[in-house]
Short mmCIF file of C-alpha atoms and ligand atoms in Angstrom, two decimals:
data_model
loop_
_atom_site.label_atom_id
_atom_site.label_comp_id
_atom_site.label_asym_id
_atom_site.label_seq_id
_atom_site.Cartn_x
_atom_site.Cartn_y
_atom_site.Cartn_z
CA UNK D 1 176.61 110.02 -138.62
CA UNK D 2 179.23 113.04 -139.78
CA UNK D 3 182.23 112.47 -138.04
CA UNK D 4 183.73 116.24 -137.26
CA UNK D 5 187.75 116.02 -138.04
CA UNK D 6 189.03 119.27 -136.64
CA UNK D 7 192.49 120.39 -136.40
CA UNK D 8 194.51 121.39 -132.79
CA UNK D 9 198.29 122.07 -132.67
CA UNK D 10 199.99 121.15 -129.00
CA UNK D 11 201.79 124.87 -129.03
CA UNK D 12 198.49 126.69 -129.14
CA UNK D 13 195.30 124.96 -128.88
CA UNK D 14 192.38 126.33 -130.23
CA UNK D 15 189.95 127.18 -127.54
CA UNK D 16 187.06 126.92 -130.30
CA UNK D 17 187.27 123.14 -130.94
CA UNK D 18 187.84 122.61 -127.38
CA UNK D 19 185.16 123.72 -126.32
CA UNK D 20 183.35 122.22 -128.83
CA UNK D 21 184.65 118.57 -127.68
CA UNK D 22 183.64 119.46 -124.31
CA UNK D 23 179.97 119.96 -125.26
CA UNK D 24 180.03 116.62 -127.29
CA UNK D 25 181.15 114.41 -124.37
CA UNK D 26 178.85 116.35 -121.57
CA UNK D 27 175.80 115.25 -123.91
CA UNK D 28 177.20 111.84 -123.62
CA UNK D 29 178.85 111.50 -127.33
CA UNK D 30 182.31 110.40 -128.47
CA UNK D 31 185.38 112.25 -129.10
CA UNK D 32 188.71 110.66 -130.33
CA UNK D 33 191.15 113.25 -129.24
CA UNK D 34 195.48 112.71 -129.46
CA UNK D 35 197.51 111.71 -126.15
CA UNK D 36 200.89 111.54 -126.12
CA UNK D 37 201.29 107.49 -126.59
CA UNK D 38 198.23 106.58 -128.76
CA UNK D 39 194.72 108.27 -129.59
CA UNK D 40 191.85 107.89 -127.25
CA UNK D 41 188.02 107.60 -128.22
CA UNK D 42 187.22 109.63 -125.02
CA UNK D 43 183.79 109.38 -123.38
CA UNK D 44 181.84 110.51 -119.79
CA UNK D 45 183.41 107.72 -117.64
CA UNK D 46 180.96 108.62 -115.06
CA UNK D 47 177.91 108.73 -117.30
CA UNK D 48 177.59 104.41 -118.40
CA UNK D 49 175.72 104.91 -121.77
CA UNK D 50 178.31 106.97 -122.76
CA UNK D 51 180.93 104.80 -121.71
CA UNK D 52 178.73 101.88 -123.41
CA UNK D 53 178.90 104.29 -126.91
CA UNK D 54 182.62 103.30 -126.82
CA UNK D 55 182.30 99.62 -126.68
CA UNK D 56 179.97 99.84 -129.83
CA UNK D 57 181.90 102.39 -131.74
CA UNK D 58 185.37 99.49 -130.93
CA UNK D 59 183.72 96.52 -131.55
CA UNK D 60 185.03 96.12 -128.04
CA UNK D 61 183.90 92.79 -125.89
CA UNK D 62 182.44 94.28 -122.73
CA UNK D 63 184.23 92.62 -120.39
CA UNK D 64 187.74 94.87 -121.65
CA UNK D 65 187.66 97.59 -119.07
CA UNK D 66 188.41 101.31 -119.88
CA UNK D 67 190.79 103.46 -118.82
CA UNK D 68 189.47 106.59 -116.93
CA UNK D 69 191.24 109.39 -117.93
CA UNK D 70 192.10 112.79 -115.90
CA UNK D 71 193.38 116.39 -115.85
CA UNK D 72 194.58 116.99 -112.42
CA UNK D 73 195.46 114.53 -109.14
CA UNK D 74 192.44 116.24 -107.21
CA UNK D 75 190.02 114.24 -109.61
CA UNK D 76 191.90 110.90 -108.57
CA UNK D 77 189.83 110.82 -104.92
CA UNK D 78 186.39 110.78 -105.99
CA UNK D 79 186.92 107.58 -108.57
CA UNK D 80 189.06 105.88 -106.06
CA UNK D 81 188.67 104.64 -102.35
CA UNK D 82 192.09 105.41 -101.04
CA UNK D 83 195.84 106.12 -102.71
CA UNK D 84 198.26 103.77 -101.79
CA UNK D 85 201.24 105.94 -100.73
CA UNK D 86 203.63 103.71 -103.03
CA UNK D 87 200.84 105.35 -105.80
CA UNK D 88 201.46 109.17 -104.58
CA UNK D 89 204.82 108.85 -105.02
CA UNK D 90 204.58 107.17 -108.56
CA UNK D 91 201.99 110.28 -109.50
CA UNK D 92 204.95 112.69 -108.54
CA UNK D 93 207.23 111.53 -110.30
CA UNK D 94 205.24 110.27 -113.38
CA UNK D 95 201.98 111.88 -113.77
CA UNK D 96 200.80 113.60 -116.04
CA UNK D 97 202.84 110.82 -118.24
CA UNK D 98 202.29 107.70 -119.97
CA UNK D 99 201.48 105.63 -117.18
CA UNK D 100 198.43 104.15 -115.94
CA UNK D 101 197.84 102.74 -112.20
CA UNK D 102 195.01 100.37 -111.37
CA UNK D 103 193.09 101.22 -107.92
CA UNK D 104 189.79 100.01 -106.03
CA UNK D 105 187.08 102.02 -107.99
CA UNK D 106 184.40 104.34 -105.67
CA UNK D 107 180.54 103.51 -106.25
CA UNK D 108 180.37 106.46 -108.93
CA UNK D 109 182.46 104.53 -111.49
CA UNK D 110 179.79 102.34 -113.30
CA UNK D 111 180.30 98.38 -113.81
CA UNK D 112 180.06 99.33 -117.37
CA UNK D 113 183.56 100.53 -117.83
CA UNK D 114 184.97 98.46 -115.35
CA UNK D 115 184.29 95.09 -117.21
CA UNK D 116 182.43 94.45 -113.54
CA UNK D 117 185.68 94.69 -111.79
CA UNK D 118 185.82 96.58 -108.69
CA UNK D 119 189.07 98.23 -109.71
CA UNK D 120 189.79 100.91 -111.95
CA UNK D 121 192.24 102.29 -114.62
CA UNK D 122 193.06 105.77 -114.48
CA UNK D 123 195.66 107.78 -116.16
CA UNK D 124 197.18 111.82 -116.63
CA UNK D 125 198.56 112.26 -120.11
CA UNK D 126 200.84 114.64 -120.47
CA UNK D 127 199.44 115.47 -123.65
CA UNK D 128 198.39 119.23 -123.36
CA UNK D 129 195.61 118.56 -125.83
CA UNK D 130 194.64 115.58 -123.81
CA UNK D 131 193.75 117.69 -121.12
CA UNK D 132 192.29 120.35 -122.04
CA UNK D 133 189.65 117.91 -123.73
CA UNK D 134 189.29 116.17 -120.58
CA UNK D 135 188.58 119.17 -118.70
CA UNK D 136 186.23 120.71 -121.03
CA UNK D 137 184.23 117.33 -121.01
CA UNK D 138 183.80 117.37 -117.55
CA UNK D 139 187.63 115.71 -116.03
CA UNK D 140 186.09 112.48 -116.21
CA UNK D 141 187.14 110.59 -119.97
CA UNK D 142 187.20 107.00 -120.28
CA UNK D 143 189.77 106.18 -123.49
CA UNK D 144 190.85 103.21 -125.23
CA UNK D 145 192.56 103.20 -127.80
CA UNK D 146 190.82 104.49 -130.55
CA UNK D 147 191.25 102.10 -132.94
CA UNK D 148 188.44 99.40 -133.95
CA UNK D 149 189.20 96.10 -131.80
CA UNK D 150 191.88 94.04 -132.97
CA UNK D 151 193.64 96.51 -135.47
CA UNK D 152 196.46 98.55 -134.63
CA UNK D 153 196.38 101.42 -132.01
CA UNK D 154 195.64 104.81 -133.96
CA UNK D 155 198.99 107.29 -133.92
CA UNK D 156 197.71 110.01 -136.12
CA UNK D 157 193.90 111.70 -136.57
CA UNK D 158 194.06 109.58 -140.38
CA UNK D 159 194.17 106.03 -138.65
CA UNK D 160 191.80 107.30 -136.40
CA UNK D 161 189.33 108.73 -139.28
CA UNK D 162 189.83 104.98 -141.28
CA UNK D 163 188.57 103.23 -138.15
CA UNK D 164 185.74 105.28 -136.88
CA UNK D 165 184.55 107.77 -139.68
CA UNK D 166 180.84 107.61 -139.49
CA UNK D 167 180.63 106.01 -135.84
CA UNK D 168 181.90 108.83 -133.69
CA UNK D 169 181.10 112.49 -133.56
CA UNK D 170 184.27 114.11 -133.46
CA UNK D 171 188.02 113.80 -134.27
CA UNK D 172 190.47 116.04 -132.42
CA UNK D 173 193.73 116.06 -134.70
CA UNK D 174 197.01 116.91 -132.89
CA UNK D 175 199.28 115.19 -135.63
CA UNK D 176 201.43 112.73 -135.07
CA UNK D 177 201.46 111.57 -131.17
CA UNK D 178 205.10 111.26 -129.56
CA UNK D 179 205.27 108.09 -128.00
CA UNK D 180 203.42 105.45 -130.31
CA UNK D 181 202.71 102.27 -127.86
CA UNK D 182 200.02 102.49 -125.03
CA UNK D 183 201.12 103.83 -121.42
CA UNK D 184 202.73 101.18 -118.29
CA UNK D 185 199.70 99.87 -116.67
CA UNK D 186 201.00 99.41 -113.07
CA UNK D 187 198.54 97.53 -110.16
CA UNK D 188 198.71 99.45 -107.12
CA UNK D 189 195.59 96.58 -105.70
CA UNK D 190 198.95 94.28 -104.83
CA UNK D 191 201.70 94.42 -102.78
CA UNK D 192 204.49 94.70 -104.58
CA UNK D 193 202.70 96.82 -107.20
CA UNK D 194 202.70 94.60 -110.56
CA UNK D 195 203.39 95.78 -114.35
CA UNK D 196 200.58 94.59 -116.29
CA UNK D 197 201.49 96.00 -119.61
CA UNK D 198 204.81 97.48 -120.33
CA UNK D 199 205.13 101.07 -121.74
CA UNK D 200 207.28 103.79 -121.74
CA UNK D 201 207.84 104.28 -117.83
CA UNK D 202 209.87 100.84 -117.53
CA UNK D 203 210.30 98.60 -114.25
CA UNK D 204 213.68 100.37 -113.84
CA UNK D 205 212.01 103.48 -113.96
CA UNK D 206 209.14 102.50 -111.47
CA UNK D 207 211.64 100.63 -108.97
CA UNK D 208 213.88 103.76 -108.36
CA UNK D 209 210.96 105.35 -106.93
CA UNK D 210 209.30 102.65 -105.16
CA UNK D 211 211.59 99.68 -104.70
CA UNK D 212 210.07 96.10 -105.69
CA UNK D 213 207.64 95.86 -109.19
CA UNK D 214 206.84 92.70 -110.33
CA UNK D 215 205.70 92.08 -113.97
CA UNK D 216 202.56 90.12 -115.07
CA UNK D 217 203.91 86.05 -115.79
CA UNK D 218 201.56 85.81 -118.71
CA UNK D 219 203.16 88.96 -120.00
CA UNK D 220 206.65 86.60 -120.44
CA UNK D 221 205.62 83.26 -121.29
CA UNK D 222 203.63 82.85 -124.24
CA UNK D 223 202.32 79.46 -122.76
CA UNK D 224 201.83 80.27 -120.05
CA UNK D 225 198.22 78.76 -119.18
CA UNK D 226 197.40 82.36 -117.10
CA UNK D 227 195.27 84.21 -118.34
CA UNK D 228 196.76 87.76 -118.10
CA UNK D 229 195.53 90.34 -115.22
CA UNK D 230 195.20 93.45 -117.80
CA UNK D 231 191.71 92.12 -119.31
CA UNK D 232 192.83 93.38 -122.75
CA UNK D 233 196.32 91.86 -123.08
CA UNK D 234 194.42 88.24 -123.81
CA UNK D 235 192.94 89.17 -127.06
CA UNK D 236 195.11 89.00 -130.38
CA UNK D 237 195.93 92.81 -130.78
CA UNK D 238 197.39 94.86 -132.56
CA UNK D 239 197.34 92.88 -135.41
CA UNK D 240 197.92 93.94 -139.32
CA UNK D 241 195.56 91.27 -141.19
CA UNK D 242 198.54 89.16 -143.09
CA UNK D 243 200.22 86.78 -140.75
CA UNK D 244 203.58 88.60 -139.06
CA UNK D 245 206.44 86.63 -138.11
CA UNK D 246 209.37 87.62 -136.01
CA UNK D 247 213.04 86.86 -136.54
CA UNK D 248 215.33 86.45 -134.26
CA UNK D 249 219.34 86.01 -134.84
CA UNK D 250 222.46 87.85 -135.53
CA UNK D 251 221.63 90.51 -137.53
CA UNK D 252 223.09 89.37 -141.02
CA UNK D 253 221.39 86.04 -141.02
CA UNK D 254 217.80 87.56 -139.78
CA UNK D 255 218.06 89.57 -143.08
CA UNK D 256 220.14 86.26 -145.14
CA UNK D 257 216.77 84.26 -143.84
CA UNK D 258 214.29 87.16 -144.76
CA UNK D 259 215.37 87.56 -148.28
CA UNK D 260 215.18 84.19 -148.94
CA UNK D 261 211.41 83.62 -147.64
CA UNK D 262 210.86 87.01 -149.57
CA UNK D 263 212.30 85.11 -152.66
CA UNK D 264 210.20 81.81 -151.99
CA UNK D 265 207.08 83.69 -151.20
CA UNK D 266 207.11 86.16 -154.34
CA UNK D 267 207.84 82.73 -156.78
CA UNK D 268 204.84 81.86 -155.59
CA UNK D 269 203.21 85.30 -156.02
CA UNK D 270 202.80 86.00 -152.66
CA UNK D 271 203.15 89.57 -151.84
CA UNK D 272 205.94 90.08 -148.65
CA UNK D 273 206.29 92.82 -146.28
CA UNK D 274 209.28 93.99 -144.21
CA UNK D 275 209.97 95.42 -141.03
CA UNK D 276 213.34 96.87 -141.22
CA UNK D 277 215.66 99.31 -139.27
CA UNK D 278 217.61 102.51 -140.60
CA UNK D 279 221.16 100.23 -139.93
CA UNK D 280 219.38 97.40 -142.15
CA UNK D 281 217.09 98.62 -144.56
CA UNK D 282 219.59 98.56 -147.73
CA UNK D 283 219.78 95.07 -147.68
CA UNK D 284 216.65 93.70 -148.63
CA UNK D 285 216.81 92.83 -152.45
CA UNK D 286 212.85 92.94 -152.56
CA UNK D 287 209.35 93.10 -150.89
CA UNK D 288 207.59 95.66 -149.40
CA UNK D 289 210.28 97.72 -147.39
CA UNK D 290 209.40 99.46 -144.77
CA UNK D 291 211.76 101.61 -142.11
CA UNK D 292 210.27 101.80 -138.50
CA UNK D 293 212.82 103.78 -137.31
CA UNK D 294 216.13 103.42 -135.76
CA UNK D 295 217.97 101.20 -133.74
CA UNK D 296 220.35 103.85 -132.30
CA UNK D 297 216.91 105.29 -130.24
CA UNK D 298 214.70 102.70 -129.65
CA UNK D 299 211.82 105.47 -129.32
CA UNK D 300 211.60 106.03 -133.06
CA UNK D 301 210.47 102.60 -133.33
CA UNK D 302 207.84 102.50 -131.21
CA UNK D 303 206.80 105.69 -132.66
CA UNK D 304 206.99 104.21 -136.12
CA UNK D 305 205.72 100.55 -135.33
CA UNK D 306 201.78 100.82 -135.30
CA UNK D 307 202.25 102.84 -138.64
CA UNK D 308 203.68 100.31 -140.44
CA UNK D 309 201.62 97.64 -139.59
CA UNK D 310 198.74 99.51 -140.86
CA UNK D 311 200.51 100.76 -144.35
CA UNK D 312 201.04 96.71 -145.01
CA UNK D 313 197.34 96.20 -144.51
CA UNK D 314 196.70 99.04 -146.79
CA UNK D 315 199.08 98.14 -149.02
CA UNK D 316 197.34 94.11 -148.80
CA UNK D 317 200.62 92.55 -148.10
CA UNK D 318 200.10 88.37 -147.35
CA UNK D 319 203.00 87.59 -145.53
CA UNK D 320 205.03 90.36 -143.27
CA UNK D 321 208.53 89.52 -141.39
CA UNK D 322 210.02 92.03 -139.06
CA UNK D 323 213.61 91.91 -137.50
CA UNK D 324 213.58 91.07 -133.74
CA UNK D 325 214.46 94.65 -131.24
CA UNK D 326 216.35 94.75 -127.97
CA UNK D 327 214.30 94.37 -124.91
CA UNK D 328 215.84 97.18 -123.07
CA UNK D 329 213.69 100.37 -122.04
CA UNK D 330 210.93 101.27 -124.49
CA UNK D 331 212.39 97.76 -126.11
CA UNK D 332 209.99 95.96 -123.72
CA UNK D 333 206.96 97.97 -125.18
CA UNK D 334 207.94 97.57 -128.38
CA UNK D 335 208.60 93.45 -128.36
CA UNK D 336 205.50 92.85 -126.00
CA UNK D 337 203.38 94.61 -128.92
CA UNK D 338 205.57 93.17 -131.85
CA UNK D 339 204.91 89.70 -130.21
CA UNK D 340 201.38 90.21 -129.65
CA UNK D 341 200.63 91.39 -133.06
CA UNK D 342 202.40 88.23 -134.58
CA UNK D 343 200.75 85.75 -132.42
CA UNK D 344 203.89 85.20 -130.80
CA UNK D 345 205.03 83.53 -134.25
CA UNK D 346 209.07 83.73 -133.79
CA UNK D 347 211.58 82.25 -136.13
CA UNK D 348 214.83 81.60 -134.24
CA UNK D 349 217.91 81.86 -137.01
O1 TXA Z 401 198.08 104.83 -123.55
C1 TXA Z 401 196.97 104.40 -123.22
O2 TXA Z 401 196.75 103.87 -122.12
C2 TXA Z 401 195.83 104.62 -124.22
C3 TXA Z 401 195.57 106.12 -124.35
C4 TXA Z 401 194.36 106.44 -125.19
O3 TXA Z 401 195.48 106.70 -123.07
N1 TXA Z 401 194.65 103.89 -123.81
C5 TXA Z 401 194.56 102.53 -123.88
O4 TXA Z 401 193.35 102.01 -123.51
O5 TXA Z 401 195.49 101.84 -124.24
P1 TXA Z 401 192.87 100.54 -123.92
O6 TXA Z 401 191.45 100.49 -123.52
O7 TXA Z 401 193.15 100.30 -125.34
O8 TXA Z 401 193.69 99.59 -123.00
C6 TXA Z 401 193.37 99.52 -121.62
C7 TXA Z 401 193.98 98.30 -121.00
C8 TXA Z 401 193.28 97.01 -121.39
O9 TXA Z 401 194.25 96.00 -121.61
C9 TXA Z 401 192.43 96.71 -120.17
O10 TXA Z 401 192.18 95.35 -120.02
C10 TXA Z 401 193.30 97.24 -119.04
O11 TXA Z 401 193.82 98.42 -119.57
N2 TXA Z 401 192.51 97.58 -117.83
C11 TXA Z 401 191.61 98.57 -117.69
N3 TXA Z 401 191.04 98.56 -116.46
C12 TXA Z 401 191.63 97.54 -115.80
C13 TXA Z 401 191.47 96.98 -114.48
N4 TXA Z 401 190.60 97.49 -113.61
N5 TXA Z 401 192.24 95.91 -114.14
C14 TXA Z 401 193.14 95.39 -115.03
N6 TXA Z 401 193.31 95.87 -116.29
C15 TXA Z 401 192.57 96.92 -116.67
MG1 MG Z 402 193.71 99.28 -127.08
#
């Protein structure tokens, strides 16, 4: 199959390639298309071999529901059997965002998507490319992450094209998204409504609005012997190929420890990469260096994280280390991913 990469800029979208999306997903094919956290390989969530397109094109196990994605709250009541008021309120104040609420699915959202479940996933990006795809396709889109299963979430139309060229119809590029990590998925089916997957919209966020949020337990103990309630957040994710390793510690002897392992690793021709900060960067003596972002704004990590974990597979790096980030705000994101994509493999120092 020819994969159609065409460009789309968020200032003025091109009504052409819109439209041409639109067409593509009402005949039931797949468009990857930019939202503001991660790209999406969008689909007709309401039409199951569609839906079912996705889970081939991901190399997806079928029991990882999809996210249904929409363009406007008066979509929300035909895909759901009633809105929790708790969930209007969070909609206000959050939607269209990077957030994602989990509701009791209506008998025109297939079992396909659903993994079975009789709850669905349903999201409005902000993303004002997002939407206008989702509109033109019908206001229906089921998304994951369009990346194939197991790799890294895509953050521009390139990591997108390396992951699916051949096995989708069409690439929307927007550039670069803004946010970088996958939107809060918050469970309005219990009472208190529960974080299963942290994101941009924290706890802090969500509990000014509606009092009490729990978070997930599985989420926090990498033990634990729960499996976790988000489907997706059991399978190793978001993982570069070469083993990752976190580092914990005051900041001079996470980078004392690094350059030594570097050191060990490279005697023994092993070929090391580095997850470093602006602040820290001009310390490591060798490897493969790379800057996520900042630690002055957290958000230009997670922005630069998914990046860099795919540059050290391209780059066919064996062994990768990254420094340890604060758990505060977008933190949470950031370490839940980090952790995830190292197998929760820490190194206290
Ligand atoms: O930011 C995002 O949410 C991106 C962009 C494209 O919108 N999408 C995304 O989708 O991250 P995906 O499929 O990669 O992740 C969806 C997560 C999975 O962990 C899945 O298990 C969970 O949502 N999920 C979906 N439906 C669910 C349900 N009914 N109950 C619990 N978890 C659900
Ligand atoms: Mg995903």
């Amino acid at each position: 199959m020819n994969t159609i990469m065409k460009q789309v800029s968020e200032e003025q979208i091109e009504e052409a390639v819109i439209f041409q999306a639109g067409q593509i997903l009402k005949q039931g094919g797949l468009v990857a298309f930019p939202t503001e956290t991660v790209y999406g390989l969008g689909a007709n969530a309401l039409d199951a071999a569609a839906a079912e397109r996705t889970y081939t094109a991901k190399g997806r196990p079928s029991d990882n529901p999809l996210i249904i994605h929409i363009a406007q709250m008066e979509a929300l009541e035909k895909i759901v059997t009633n809105i929790p008021e708790p969930a209007k309120k969070v909609a206000e104040i959050f939607w269209p965002g990077p957030l994602t609420m989990i509701f009791q699915k209506t008998e025109v959202v297939p079992y396909g998507i659903t993994g079975g479940l009789d709850t669905v996933a349903v999201r409005m990006p902000a993303s004002r490319i997002a939407r206008a795809v989702i509109q033109a396709g019908g206001g229906y889109i089921s998304a994951p992450s369009a990346n194939t299963s197991g790799r890294p979430s895509p953050t521009t139309a390139q990591h997108v094209a390396e992951d699916m060229e051949g096995k989708i119809e069409m690439i929307v590029d927007g550039g670069a998204v803004e946010i970088g990590v996958e939107s809060t998925i918050l469970d309005m089916t219990v009472e208190p409504p529960m974080i299963l997957r942290p994101g941009a919209i924290t706890k802090e966020m969500l509990q000014d609005v509606i009092g009490t949020v729990t978070v997930d337990q599985a989420l926090l103990h990498e033990d634990s012997t729960q499996a976790p309630k988000a489907p997706g957040m059991k399978y190793r994710h978001y993982a570069p190929r070469a083993q990752l390793s976190v580092v914990e510690g005051s900041s001079c002897q996470v980078s004392d420890y690094i350059n030594r392992e570097t050191q060990r690793h490279m005697d023994a021709g092993r070929k090391v990469g580095i997850i470093a900060t602006e602040e820290t960067k001009e310390r490591y003596l060798a490897g493969d260096v790379k800057c996520v972002g900042t630690r002055a704004d957290e958000r230009t990590i997670a922005a630069g994280l998914y990046g860099s974990l795919r540059e050290f597979d391209a780059d066919e790096v064996d062994v990768i280390y990254s420094e340890a980030f604060d758990n505060e705000g977008i933190g949470s994101a950031v370490m839940n991913r980090l952790l995830k994509a190292a197998g929760h493999h820490v190194i206290k120092v």
